[in-house]
Structures are given as structure tokens and as C-alpha cells.
GROMACS .gro file of C-alpha atoms in nm:
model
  433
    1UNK     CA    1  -1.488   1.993   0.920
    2UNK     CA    2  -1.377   2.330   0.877
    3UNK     CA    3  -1.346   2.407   1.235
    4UNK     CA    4  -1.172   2.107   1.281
    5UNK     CA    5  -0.922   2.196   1.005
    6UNK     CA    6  -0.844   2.533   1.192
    7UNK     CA    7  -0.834   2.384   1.547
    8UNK     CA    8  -0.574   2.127   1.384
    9UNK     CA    9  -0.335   2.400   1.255
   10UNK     CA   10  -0.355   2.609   1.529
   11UNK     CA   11  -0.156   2.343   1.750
   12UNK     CA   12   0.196   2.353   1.681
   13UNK     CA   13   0.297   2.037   1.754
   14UNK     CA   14   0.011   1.901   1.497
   15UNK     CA   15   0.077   2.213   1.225
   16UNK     CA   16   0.442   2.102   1.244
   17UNK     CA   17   0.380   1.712   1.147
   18UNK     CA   18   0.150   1.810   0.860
   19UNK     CA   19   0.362   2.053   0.734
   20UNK     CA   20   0.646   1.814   0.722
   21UNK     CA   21   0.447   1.544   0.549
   22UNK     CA   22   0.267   1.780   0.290
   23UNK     CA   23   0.646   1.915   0.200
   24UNK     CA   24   0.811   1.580   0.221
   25UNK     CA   25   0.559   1.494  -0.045
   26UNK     CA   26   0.589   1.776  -0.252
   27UNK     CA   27   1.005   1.675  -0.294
   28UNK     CA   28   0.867   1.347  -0.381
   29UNK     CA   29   0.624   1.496  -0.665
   30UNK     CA   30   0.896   1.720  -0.761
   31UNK     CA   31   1.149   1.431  -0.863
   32UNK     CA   32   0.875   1.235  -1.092
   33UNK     CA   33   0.912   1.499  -1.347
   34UNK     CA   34   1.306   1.548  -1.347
   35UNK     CA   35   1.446   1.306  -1.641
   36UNK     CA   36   1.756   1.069  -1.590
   37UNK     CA   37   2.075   1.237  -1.771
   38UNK     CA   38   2.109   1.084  -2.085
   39UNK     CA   39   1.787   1.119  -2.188
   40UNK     CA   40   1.572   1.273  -2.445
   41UNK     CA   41   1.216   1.339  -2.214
   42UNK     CA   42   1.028   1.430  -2.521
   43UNK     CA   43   1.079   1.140  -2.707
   44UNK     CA   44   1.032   0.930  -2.420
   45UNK     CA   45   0.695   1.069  -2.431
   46UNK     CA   46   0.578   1.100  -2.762
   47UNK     CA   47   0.620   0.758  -2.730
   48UNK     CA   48   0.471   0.676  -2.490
   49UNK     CA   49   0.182   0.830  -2.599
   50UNK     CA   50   0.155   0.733  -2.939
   51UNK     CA   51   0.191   0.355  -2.755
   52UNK     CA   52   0.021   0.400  -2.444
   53UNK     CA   53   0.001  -0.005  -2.282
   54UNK     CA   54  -0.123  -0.166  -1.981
   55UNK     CA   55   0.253  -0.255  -1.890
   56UNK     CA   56   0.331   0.106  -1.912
   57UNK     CA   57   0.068   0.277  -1.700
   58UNK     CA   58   0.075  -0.045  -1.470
   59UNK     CA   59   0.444   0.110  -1.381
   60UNK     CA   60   0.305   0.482  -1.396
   61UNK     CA   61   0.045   0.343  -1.140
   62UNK     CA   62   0.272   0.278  -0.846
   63UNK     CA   63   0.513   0.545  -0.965
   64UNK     CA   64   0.280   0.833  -0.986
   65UNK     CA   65   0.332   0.897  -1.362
   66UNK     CA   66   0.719   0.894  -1.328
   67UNK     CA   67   0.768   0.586  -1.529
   68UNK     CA   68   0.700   0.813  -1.856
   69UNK     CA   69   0.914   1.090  -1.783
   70UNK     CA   70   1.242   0.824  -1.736
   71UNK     CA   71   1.250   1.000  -1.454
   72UNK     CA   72   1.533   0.923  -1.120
   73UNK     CA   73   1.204   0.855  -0.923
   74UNK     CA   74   1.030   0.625  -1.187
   75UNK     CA   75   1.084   0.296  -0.967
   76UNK     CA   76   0.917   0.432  -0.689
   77UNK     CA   77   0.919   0.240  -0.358
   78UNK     CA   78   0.823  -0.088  -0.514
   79UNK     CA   79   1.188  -0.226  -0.488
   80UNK     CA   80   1.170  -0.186  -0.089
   81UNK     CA   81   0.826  -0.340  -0.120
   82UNK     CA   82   0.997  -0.628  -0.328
   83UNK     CA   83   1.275  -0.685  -0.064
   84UNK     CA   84   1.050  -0.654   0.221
   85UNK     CA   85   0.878  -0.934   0.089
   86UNK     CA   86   1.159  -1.157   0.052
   87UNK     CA   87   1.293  -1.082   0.411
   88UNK     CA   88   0.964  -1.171   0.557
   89UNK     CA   89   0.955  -1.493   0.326
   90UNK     CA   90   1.308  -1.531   0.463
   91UNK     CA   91   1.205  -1.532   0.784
   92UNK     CA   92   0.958  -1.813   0.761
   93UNK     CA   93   1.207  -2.021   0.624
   94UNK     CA   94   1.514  -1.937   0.821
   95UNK     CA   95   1.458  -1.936   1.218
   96UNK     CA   96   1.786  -1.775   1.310
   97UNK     CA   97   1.645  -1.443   1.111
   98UNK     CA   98   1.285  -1.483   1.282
   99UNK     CA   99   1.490  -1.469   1.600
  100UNK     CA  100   1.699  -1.193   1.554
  101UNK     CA  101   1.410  -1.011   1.403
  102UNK     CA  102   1.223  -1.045   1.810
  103UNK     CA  103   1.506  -0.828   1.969
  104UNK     CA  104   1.549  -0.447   1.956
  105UNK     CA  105   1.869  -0.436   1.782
  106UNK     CA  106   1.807  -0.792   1.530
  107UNK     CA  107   1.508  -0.578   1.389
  108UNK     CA  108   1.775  -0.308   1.329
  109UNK     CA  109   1.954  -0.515   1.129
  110UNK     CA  110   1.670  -0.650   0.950
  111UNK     CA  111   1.599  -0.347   0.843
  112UNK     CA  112   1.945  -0.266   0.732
  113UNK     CA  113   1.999  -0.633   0.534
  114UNK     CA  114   1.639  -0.498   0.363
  115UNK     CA  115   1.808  -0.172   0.279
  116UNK     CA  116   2.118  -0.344   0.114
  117UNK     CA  117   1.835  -0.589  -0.020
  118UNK     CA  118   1.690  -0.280  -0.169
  119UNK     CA  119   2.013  -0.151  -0.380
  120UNK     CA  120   2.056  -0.472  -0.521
  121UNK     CA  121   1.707  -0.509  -0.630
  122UNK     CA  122   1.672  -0.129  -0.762
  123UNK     CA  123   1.997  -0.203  -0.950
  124UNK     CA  124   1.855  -0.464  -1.145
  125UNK     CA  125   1.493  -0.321  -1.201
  126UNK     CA  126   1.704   0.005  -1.370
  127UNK     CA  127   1.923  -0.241  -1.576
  128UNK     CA  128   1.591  -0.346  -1.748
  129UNK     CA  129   1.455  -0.013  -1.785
  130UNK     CA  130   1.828   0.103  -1.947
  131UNK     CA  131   1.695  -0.171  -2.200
  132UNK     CA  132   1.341  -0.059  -2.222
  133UNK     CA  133   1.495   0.273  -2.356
  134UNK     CA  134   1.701   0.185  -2.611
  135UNK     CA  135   1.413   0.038  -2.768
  136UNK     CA  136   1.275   0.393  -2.801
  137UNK     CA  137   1.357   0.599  -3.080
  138UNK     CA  138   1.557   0.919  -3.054
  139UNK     CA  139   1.561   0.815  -2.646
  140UNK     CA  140   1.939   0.846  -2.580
  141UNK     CA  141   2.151   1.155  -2.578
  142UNK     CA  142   2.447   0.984  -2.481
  143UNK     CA  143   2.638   0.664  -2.540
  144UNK     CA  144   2.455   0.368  -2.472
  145UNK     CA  145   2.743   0.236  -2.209
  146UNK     CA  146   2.763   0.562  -2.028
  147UNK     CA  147   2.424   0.609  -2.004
  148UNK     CA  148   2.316   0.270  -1.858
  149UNK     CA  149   2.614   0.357  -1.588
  150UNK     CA  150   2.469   0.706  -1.520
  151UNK     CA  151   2.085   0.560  -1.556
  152UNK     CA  152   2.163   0.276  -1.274
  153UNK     CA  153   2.326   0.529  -1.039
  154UNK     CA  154   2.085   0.774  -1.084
  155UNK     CA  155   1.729   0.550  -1.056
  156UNK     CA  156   1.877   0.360  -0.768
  157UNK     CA  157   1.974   0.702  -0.594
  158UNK     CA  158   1.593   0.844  -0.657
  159UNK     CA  159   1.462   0.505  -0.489
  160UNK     CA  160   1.658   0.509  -0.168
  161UNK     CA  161   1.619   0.907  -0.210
  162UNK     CA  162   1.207   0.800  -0.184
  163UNK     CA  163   1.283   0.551   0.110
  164UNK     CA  164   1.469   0.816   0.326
  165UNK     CA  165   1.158   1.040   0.240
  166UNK     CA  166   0.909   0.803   0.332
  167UNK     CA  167   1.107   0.719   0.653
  168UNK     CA  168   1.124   1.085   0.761
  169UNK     CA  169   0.752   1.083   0.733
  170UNK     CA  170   0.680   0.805   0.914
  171UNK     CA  171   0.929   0.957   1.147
  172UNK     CA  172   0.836   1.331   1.196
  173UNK     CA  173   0.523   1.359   0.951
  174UNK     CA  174   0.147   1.164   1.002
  175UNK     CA  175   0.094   0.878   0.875
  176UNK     CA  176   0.287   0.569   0.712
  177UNK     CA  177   0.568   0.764   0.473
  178UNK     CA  178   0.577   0.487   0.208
  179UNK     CA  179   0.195   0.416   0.215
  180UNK     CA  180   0.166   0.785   0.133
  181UNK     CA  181   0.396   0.812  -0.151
  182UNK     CA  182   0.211   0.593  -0.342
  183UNK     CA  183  -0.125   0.754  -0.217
  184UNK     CA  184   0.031   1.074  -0.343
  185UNK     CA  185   0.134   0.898  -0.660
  186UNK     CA  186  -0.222   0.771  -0.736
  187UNK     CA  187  -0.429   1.144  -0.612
  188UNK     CA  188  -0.159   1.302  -0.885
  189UNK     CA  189  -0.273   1.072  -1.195
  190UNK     CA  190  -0.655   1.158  -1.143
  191UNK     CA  191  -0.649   1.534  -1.353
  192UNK     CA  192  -0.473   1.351  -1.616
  193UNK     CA  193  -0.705   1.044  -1.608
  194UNK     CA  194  -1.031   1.295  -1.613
  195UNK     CA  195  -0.884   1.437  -1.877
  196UNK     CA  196  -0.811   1.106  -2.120
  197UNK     CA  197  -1.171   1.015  -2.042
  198UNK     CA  198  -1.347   1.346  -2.131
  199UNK     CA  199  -1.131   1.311  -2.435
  200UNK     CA  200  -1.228   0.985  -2.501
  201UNK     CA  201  -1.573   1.049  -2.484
  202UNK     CA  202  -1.571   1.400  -2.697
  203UNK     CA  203  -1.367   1.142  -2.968
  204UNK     CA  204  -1.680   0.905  -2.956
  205UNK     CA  205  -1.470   0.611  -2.851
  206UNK     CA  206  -1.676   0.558  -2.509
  207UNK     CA  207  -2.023   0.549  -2.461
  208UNK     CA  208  -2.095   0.830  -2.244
  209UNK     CA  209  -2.373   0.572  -2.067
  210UNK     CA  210  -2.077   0.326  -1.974
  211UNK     CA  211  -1.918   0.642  -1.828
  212UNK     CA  212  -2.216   0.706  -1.599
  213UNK     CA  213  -2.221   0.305  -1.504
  214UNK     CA  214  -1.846   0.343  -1.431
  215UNK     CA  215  -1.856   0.590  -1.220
  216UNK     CA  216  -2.198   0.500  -1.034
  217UNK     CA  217  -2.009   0.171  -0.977
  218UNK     CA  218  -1.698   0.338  -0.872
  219UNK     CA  219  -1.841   0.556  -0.562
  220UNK     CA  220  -2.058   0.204  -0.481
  221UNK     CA  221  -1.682   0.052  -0.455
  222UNK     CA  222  -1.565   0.339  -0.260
  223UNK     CA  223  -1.894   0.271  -0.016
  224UNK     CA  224  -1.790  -0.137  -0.023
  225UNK     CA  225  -1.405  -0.002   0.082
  226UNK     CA  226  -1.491   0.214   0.370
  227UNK     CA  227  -1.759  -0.015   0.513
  228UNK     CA  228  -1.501  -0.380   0.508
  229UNK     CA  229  -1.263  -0.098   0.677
  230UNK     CA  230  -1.433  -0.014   0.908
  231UNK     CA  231  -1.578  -0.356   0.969
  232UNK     CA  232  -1.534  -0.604   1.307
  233UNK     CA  233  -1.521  -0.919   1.487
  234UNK     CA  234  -1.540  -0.800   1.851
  235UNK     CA  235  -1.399  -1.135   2.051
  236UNK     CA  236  -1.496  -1.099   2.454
  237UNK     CA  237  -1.228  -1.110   2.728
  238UNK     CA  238  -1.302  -1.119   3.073
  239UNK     CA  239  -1.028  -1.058   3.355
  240UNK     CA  240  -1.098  -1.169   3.722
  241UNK     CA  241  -1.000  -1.015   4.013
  242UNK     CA  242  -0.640  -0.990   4.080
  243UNK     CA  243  -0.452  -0.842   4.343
  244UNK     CA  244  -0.103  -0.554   4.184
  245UNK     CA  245   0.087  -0.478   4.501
  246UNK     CA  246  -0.106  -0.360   4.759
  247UNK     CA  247  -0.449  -0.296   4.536
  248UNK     CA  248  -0.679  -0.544   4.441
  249UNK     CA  249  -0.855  -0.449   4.082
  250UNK     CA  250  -1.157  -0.607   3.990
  251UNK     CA  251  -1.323  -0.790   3.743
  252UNK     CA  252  -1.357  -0.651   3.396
  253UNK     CA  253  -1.499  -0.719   3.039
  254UNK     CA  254  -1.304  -0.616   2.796
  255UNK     CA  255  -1.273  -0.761   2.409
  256UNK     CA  256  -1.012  -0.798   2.086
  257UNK     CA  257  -1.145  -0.640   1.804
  258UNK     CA  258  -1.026  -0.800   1.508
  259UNK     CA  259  -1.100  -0.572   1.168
  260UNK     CA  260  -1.245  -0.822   0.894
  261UNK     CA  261  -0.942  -0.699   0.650
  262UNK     CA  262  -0.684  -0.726   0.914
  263UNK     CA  263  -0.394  -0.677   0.721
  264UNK     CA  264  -0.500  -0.349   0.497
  265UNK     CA  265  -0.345  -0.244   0.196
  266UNK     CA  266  -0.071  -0.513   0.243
  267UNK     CA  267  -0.147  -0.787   0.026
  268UNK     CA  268  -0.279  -0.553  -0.273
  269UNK     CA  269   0.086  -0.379  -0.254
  270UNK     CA  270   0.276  -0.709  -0.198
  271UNK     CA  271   0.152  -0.892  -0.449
  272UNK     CA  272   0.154  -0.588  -0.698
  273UNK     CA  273   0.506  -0.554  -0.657
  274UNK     CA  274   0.605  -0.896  -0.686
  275UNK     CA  275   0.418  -0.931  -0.981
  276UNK     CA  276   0.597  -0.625  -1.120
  277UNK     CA  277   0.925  -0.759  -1.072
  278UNK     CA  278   0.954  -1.003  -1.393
  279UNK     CA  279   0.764  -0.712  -1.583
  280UNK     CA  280   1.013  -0.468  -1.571
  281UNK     CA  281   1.312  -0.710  -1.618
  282UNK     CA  282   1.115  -0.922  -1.901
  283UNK     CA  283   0.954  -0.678  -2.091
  284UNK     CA  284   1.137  -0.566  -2.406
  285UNK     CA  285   1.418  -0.737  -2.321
  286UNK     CA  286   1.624  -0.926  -2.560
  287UNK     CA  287   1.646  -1.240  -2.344
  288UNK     CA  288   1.362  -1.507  -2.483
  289UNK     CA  289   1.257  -1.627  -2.180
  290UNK     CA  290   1.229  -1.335  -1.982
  291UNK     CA  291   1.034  -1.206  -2.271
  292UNK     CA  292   0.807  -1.501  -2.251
  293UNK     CA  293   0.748  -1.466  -1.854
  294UNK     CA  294   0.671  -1.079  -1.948
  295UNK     CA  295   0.400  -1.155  -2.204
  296UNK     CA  296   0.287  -1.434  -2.012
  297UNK     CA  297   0.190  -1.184  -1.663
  298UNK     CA  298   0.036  -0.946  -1.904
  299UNK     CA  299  -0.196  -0.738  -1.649
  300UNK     CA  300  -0.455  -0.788  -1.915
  301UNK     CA  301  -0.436  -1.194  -1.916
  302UNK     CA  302  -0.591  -1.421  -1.776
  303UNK     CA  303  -0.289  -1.568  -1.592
  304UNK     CA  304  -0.190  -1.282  -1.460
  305UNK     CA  305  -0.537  -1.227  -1.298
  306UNK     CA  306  -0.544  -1.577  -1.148
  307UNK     CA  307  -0.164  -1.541  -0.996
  308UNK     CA  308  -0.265  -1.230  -0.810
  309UNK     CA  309  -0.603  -1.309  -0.690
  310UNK     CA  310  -0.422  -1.611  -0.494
  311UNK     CA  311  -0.107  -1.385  -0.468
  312UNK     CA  312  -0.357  -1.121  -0.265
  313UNK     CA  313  -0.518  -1.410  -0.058
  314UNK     CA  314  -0.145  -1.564   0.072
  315UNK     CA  315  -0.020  -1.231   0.132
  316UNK     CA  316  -0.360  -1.175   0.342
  317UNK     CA  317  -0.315  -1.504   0.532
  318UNK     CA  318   0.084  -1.459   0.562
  319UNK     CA  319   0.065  -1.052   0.690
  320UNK     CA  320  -0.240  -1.198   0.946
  321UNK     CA  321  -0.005  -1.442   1.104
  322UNK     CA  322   0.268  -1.183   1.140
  323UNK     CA  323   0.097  -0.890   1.281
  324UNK     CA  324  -0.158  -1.078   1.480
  325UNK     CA  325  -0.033  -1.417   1.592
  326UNK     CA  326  -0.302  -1.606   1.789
  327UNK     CA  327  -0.050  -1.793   2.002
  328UNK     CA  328   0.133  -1.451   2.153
  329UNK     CA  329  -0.188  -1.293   2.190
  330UNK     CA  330  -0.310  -1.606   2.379
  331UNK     CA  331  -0.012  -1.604   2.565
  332UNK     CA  332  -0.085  -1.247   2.653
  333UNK     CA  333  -0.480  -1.330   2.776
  334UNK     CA  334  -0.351  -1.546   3.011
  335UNK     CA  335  -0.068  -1.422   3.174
  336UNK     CA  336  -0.305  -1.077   3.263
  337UNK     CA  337  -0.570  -1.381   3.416
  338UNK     CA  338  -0.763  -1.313   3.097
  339UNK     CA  339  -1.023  -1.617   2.983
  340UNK     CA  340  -1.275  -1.593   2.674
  341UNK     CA  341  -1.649  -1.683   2.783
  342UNK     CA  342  -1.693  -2.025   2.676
  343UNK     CA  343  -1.356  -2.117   2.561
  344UNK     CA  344  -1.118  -2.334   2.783
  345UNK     CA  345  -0.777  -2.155   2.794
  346UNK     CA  346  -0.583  -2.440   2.660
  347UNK     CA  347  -0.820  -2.426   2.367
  348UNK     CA  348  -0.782  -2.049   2.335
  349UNK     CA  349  -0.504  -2.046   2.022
  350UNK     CA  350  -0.694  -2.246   1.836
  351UNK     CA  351  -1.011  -2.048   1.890
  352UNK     CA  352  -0.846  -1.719   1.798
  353UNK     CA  353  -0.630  -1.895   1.503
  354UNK     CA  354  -1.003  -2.026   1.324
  355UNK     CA  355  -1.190  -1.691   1.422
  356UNK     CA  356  -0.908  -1.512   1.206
  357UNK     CA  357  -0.875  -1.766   0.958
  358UNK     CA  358  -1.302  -1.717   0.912
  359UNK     CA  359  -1.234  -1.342   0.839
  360UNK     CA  360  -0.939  -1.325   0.659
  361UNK     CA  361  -1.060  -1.550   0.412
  362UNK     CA  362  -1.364  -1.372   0.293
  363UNK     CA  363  -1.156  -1.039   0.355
  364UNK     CA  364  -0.922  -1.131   0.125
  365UNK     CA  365  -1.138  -1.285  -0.122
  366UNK     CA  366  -1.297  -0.913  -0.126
  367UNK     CA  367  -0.978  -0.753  -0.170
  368UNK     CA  368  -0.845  -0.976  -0.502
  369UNK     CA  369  -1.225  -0.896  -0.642
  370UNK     CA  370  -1.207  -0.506  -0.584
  371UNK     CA  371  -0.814  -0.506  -0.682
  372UNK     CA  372  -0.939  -0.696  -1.057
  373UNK     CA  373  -1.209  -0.408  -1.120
  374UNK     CA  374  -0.932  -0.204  -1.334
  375UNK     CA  375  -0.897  -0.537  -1.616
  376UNK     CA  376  -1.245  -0.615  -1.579
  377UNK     CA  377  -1.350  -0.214  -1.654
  378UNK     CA  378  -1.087  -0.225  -1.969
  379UNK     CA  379  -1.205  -0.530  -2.102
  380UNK     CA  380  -1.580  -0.498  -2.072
  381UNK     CA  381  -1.607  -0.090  -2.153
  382UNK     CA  382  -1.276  -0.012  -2.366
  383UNK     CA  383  -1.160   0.267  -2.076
  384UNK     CA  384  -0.858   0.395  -2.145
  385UNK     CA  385  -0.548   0.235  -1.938
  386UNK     CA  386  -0.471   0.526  -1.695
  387UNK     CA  387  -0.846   0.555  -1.627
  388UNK     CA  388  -0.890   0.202  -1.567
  389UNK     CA  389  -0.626   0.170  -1.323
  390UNK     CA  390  -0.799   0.468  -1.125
  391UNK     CA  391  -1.097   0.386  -1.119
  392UNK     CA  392  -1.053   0.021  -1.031
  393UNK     CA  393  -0.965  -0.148  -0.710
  394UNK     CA  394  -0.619  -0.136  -0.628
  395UNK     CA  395  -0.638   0.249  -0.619
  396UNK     CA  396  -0.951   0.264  -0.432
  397UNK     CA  397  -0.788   0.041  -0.163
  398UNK     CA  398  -0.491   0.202  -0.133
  399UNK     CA  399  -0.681   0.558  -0.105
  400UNK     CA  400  -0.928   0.465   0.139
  401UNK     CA  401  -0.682   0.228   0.350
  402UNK     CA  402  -0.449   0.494   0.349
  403UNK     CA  403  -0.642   0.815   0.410
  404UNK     CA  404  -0.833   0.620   0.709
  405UNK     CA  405  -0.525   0.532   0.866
  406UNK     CA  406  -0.408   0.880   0.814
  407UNK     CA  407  -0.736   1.032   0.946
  408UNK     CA  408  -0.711   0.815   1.237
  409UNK     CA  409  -0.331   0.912   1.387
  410UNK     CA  410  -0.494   1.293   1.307
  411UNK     CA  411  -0.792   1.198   1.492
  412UNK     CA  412  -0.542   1.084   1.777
  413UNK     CA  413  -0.366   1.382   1.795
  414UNK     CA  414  -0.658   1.600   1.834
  415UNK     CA  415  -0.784   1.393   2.075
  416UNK     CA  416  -0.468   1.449   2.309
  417UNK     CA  417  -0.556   1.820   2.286
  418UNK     CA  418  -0.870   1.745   2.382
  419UNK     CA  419  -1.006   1.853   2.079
  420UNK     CA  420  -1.269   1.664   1.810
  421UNK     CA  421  -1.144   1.455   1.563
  422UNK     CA  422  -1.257   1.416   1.198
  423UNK     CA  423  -1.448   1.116   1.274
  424UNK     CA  424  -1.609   1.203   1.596
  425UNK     CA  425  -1.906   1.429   1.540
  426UNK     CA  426  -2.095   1.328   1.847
  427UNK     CA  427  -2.005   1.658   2.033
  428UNK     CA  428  -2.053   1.884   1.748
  429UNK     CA  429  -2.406   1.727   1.685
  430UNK     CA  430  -2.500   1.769   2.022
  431UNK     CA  431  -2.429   2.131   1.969
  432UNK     CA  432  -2.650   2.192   1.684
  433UNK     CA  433  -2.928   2.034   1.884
   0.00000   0.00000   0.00000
């Protein structure tokens, strides 16, 4: 590993990209902690503190703690997760987006109606959280009218600040830049979360036994992750002889490999965010029904459990269909004079269409279970909230998913170089032998 660390940073092209991403990241850190004018950051926290909820470290989750500072960053990238979601919903429904959306410069403006998509929605998540404050003592510094003016300006800034920032990673970093800025969110609660439970347990308020079952179960869950990861279907394809110009290639065996959680992370961040939506516009807001929709998705009920288990599954099936769509990839098979053994090619869509259907299901099934360990751990063990939320599913998922993507592009790049990658030790074994 350590060689492989050196022999990374000695290339420049590869030094360069990781450099990039680790400083991008640090900008992003940097902004969690840097208050919205108008506001008192001490009170903010006392409070929080002295009234530490689920609601409240649900937001610090996907915000990497900025959520209690008030901070311009304290949205995080969820509203361009919300948006994206709607687009994509949009698309289903309306076929002259789907359309544009196949050509080269429709996709462009895709992604430009999800940017404007992404102001509006950022502008009404920091409405609510101008609310939220008010309703915290000693909070505001200012007026209450020129403060929700500067508050909206400023938290919608930070957001698309955090999209250009994950862009520009995606861009010139490793890895995908939004994917890792709530990675880096989640890796920056852990000290804090270590801390709350050593305290809790010097306090007497957890059994130090339910500590060691928590965290035995917790690198078990990190072993379940990694192995439905790295998990596949392997479907056969076998091309005959054809004839490309003058050269005639022969027959070959090749197959699809279809991962048994096709669609990642995906549906654990979709359906988080949606689900966060009506939370941060409902909660403590003076509006009855909104209130009511905000007490009744409480990430502690029962409700809200059952809406994003089957929230998790759609968003499995509905991802699936998008990035892998059995009728294009069919299409594909047959135009190269591709056949699968024992399937007749007219037959071949709705082969591939119930092969994925058989391991998305289960997949996703799998993901809702691991992603409902957090309420499960504070209900049955009384962990705090901000350990909970670690030590549970969705943050497992989204560290694993995400630093095995990552470690895969690195692997990639080493391999260009014709170097060793993190993953593939069969060279350096041989050596030791």
C-alpha cells in the first residue's frame, strides 16, 4: 500500500488530480464552519446542544455538521439531489425532455433547467431554515426582514458555491465531486461522534456491552457492504465471425457483468433527499399542515421508515432502467452479431429486463435494510443521534460505495502507467514468493 501511495504521487498527471480533489474538499470543509451574517453562532449552538434531535443531526448528516453552525454551506448538495430527481421524474413523464435529454447539446440543457431547478429549490429550503432560527433564542443579530434577505442569498450562494466545487472535481479531481462532498461530510462527523459515545458511556447512559455489539455489528455491515459491491451476475455473449473491411475477426466469448446493486449509492441519496425536503420546510414552521407532514416523516417513526424502505426500492428499480436499459443494450448485442447461449434474439430484452429485475430486487431490499440500521440502533440501544447516524447504514453505503468507486478510477490511472493498483496485489504477491 505504501509503495503504491508513493508510485501514485510521483506521476504528475495523477499527483495533480488528487491534489485538486483533496483541496477542492478542504474549501468545502472550510465553508461548514463560517456562519450566515445575521447570526449569533453560539447561540445557534448552545442550542443545539442543549436540544440535540434526530431532525437536527438528520440535516448535519448530509451537511457534514454545517446545519448547526447556520452556516452558508448548511444545505449541502441535497437541493441538486432534490432537482435531479424531479428532472429525471420529468423525464418519464414528458417525452419531449427524454428526447432532448439523448442529444449532446439537450443534455446540456438538462443540466442547465436542473441548475435553475436548483436555485429555486435552495431558495425555498433557506426560507424554512430563516424560520427554524427565529425560533432560537438570542439567534438573530439583525432584523428579522433583513436577515431572511441576507440568509436566502447567502445559503443559496454556498449551495451552488458546493455544486461548482463538486463539478470541478468531477472535472479535474478523481472521483464523483458531489458523491465526495457528502463522503467528506460523513468522514468529518466521526471524531465528534467517538467523542459523544465515549462520553456517553463515561456518563453511564450506555452499556459499554451494547457498545461492543454495536460496533462488532458495524464492521460485520461494513463486510455485508463491500461484498454486495463487489458482487455479480456475469450474463454470456458470444459474437460469430464477422468480416470489418478487409479482416475477418473471429468468434469470441465475451459477457455483461451486471453488479447485484447496480445502481450504488443512488437510491439511499435520492430517497434521503426527497424525504428531507418537507422536513426542512415543515419543521418548526408556523404553517399547521406543514407542521403535521414534518412530525408525521419523523426519521424516528414508523412512517417514515416504511416511505423510505419503498422510496430506496423505486429509486433502485427507476436508476436500473436509466443507466442500464435492457432494450439499448439488446439493441447493441445484436447489431455487433452478438447472441446469448440459449436465448433467441427476439427474446433477448426480455431476458436481460427479468435477469435485472431478479437482482435489483433483492439488491435493493438489502440497501433499505442496511440504510434503517441508524433508527433501529437508537431505538433498541439509546445511541446518541450523531452516533447512530454513523454507525448505521446510510453512512456505511455511502463510504464504501464511494471510496470503491474512488479506488477504482485510482486503480485506472495507475494502471495506464503501468503501475499496480490498490486492488491488484497479484504482482506484488508474486514478489514476496
Amino acid at each position: 500500500m505504501s509503495n503504491t501511495l508513493v508510485d501514485m504521487m510521483r506521476m504528475k498527471d495523477i499527483r495533480k488530480k488528487v491534489l485538486i480533489t483533496l483541496g477542492l474538499l478542504a474549501v468545502s470543509r472550510i465553508g461548514t464552519v463560517i456562519p450566515v451574517p445575521g447570526i449569533n453562532p453560539n447561540a445557534v449552538l448552545s442550542y443545539f446542544e442543549a436540544s440535540s434531535n434526530s431532525f437536527t443531526e438528520y440535516l448535519n448528516f448530509f451537511s457534514g455538521g454545517a446545519f448547526s453552525y447556520y452556516s452558508i454551506f448548511m444545505l449541502g448538495v441535497m437541493p441538486y439531489i432534490s432537482t435531479q430527481i424531479i428532472v429525471q421524474l420529468l423525464m418519464l413523464v414528458v417525452p419531449s425532455l427524454k428526447k432532448l435529454s439523448q442529444d449532446p447539446q439537450g443534455a446540456k440543457k438538462i443540466q442547465q433547467y436542473t441548475r435553475y431547478g436548483t436555485i429555486v429549490v435552495c431558495v425555498l429550503q433557506s426560507l424554512a431554515t430563516t424560520v427554524y432560527a427565529r425560533g432560537i433564542p438570542g439567534a438573530l443579530t439583525i432584523g428579522t426582514v433583513p436577515f431572511t434577505l441576507i440568509a436566502i442569498v447567502a445559503v443559496t450562494a454556498g449551495s451552488m458555491l458546493l455544486l461548482w466545487i463538486g463539478e470541478k472535481i468531477t472535472q479535474f479531481g478523481i472521483g464523483n465531486g458531489i458523491s465526495l462532498l457528502i463522503f467528506a461530510g460523513i468522514v468529518a462527523r466521526i471524531p465528534s461522534a467517538f467523542y459523544s459515545l465515549i462520553r456517553a458511556v463515561a456518563a453511564g447512559t450506555l452499556n459499554p456491552i451494547a457498545v461492543v455489539l454495536v460496533v462488532v455489528m458495524f464492521f460485520f455491515v461494513i463486510a455485508l457492504v463491500v461484498y454486495e459491491e463487489q458482487g455479480q451476475r456475469k450474463i454470456p455473449v458470444h459474437y460469430a465471425k464477422r468480416v470489418v473491411g478487409r479482416r475477418m475477426y473471429g468468434s469470441q466469448s465475451s459477457f455483461i457483468p451486471f453488479k447485484i446493486n447496480p445502481s450504488g449509492v443512488i437510491p439511499v441519496i435520492f430517497a434521503s433527499a426527497l424525504l428531507s425536503f418537507p422536513l426542512q420546510i415543515g419543521y418548526n414552521s408556523n404553517i399547521r399542515w406543514l407542521q403535521a407532514v414534518a412530525n408525521f416523516l419523523n426519521p424516528q417513526g414508523a412512517p417514515y421508515m416504511i416511505i423510505y424502505t419503498l422510496l430506496i426500492i423505486a429509486f433502485a428499480f427507476f436508476y436500473t432502467q436509466i443507466s442500464l436499459n435492457p432494450i439499448e443494450m439488446a439493441k447493441n448485442i445484436r447489431d455487433n452479431g452478438g447472441s446469448i447461449p440459449g436465448v433467441r434474439n427476439e427474446k433477448m430484452e426480455e431476458y436481460l429486463t427479468k435477469v435485472l429485475n431478479r437482482i435489483v430486487l433483492p439488491g435493493s431490499i438489502f440497501l433499505a435494510f442496511i440504510a434503517l440500521i441508524p433508527t433501529l440502533i437508537q431505538m433498541l440501544f439509546n445511541f446518541p443521534s450523531n452516533v447512530a447516524m454513523l454507525f448505521g447504514g446510510t453512512s456505511l453505503i455511502i463510504l464504501v460505495g464511494v471510496d470503491l468507486d474512488t479506488m477504482r478510477q485510482l486503480d485506472g490511472l495507475m494502471k495506464m502507467h503501468h503501475h499496480d493498483g490498490f486492488v491488484d496485489v497479484k504482482k506484488r504477491k508474486t514478489k514476496k514468493i
